[in-house]
């Protein structure tokens, strides 16, 4: 299934980092997502967009993962040539990821 | 128990103040805190100031306050705005002149001292390396190309302005959340080392600083699992900006004005809580470091969410500076193609343009290509399996170069292909002037070296 069926997400920018908050609807889905959404998988998913390391912090109190993509915005939003210079759509792109 | 109610003002330069008017009319707030400065807004203001030294502040300030002050003054509502940008004194003067012209009495405070562009060499000489925060690179690499450099100030000068009786506080760069923290510290008299309460105040500010994103705007959720997600958010046209009701112990309820659109819920609020946060256990501000790992968001229903449990750690010893520097130019052109074979025709034009650039020795540092309608927002993550069936697609090409004339030359290579290239070319655009690109230079500075120069000036308009 795709993440979008059990999670929602918002992305933002800070310098060359894009950050994504990923949110589960309940405890069971949170555990499932926390197990499936690893730095390695996220890095592979965003290949071609972000080529730096991926950092993930689980926040059980919010049933959420905080995900940071490094080297993700062509330097920063004001020097990026992309239409989505702020990385606003990267959260939606993550929701397309297939998980077990 | 005493509570203080703060309404969110704008979330960026260009935001709407109609929801702020609604908050004033129906929200029973005592303060409006308004964030006009995104990380990059100072670059826009710098261009304004180059044209006219009296500018350099966000030009929405005067029309916004002219529209809102009649609603605010009769209710005793006070404002904090970072609309001063690169010229807080100019902003305060412009607003004071407009108020004087209309015969509106008010105390206007102006906070200065965040701008350090003219002090970079002095700070270096005093032993501040000003190296790039992430890469460690030496600032001499970009010293000659710097356009602005501003430190993020904390809540202290804003509190000083409120303590001094200001009705309207205008600052330049301050931490966005500080605009919301200051009224709480002023009202409750919290100590500057009361880390749990300051952490609660920072949480409130962070939830509020992006206006509608704290009350159901940009709610990126889909389908029945999340109650219909974005599609179930009521009445976008009248979305209410968030309002915080904060108690003396620091706990808060986030809500919005009655009868407005949008939604304040556990789901909409936690999306905003983690927005533009890096390590959630060390969310830095000049006044306190917040650990979000202990926070509780309790959905009380009826667009009310209780926020409690923030952990605070002592304030950092440095302030963050973000400088911007000239990093070249972008030239852009866009041209559309319709079915049949829209994508194939657009791709052919792209390769013809690349061939011509090479033959004409027009060399660019980067050439970026997107097909609007296919992959411009998802890039390499777009699903292109049905690209052949698209009704239409626009080819968008952008080049990067240090040479402004070379950026200007780029779009001119394309229009002739309307008559002499693949069929159905339509909707060309590329006549706008090239766009200046901006590099960002985040760095740190010992806080006293900036804070010793911070000034608060209060002027009474009568």
XYZ file of N, CA and C in Angstrom, chain B residues 156 181 191-200 202 281-291 310-319 447:
105
model
N 13.377 39.751 24.022
C 13.659 40.794 25.020
C 13.341 42.216 24.563
N 5.887 35.253 21.761
C 6.375 35.023 23.128
C 6.340 36.320 23.934
N 10.119 34.840 34.221
C 11.567 35.075 34.291
C 12.242 34.560 33.020
N 13.402 35.159 32.716
C 14.124 34.779 31.491
C 14.822 33.430 31.614
N 14.759 32.836 32.829
C 15.269 31.459 32.947
C 14.156 30.493 33.377
N 12.915 30.869 33.127
C 11.790 29.977 33.402
C 11.596 29.084 32.169
N 12.526 28.127 32.019
C 12.601 27.389 30.747
C 11.316 26.650 30.396
N 10.597 26.023 31.350
C 9.358 25.336 30.938
C 8.315 26.292 30.344
N 8.129 27.463 30.979
C 7.130 28.400 30.440
C 7.611 29.019 29.131
N 8.903 29.352 29.057
C 9.407 29.908 27.792
C 9.271 28.875 26.665
N 9.462 27.597 27.006
C 9.310 26.548 25.989
C 7.850 26.441 25.543
N 6.922 26.590 26.468
C 5.497 26.624 26.090
C 5.213 27.826 25.175
N 7.315 29.361 23.251
C 7.918 29.107 21.938
C 7.029 28.158 21.126
N 14.048 17.598 19.196
C 14.436 17.618 20.610
C 15.329 18.811 20.944
N 15.708 19.561 19.932
C 16.509 20.771 20.133
C 16.064 21.845 19.136
N 14.841 22.326 19.324
C 14.349 23.391 18.452
C 14.842 24.715 19.028
N 15.736 25.351 18.287
C 16.469 26.503 18.827
C 15.712 27.799 18.645
N 15.766 28.647 19.664
C 15.338 30.038 19.525
C 16.320 30.848 20.355
N 16.342 32.160 20.199
C 17.282 32.953 21.006
C 16.971 32.896 22.502
N 15.732 32.546 22.878
C 15.313 32.661 24.274
C 15.235 31.345 25.028
N 15.143 30.240 24.315
C 15.002 28.932 24.960
C 15.182 27.864 23.879
N 15.590 26.674 24.309
C 15.628 25.527 23.388
C 14.491 24.593 23.774
N 13.688 24.213 22.789
C 12.477 23.420 23.033
C 12.720 21.961 22.675
N 12.337 21.068 23.592
C 12.264 19.637 23.280
C 10.795 19.284 23.108
N 5.636 21.041 27.233
C 6.899 21.351 26.550
C 8.064 21.299 27.549
N 9.180 20.766 27.099
C 10.397 20.780 27.905
C 11.315 21.887 27.387
N 11.816 22.714 28.325
C 12.695 23.812 27.935
C 14.116 23.597 28.420
N 15.064 23.942 27.576
C 16.478 23.887 27.929
C 17.038 25.302 27.825
N 18.109 25.601 28.578
C 18.632 26.976 28.581
C 18.941 27.528 27.194
N 18.754 28.838 27.059
C 18.940 29.522 25.775
C 20.367 29.336 25.268
N 20.551 29.298 23.935
C 21.893 29.143 23.368
C 22.770 30.365 23.627
N 24.089 30.151 23.561
C 25.019 31.251 23.831
C 25.289 32.105 22.595
N 24.833 31.622 21.456
C 25.048 32.372 20.220
C 23.708 32.771 19.622
N 23.755 33.804 18.799
C 22.600 34.125 17.962
C 22.912 33.677 16.544
N 26.249 36.338 21.432
C 25.027 37.146 21.471
C 25.249 38.567 21.968
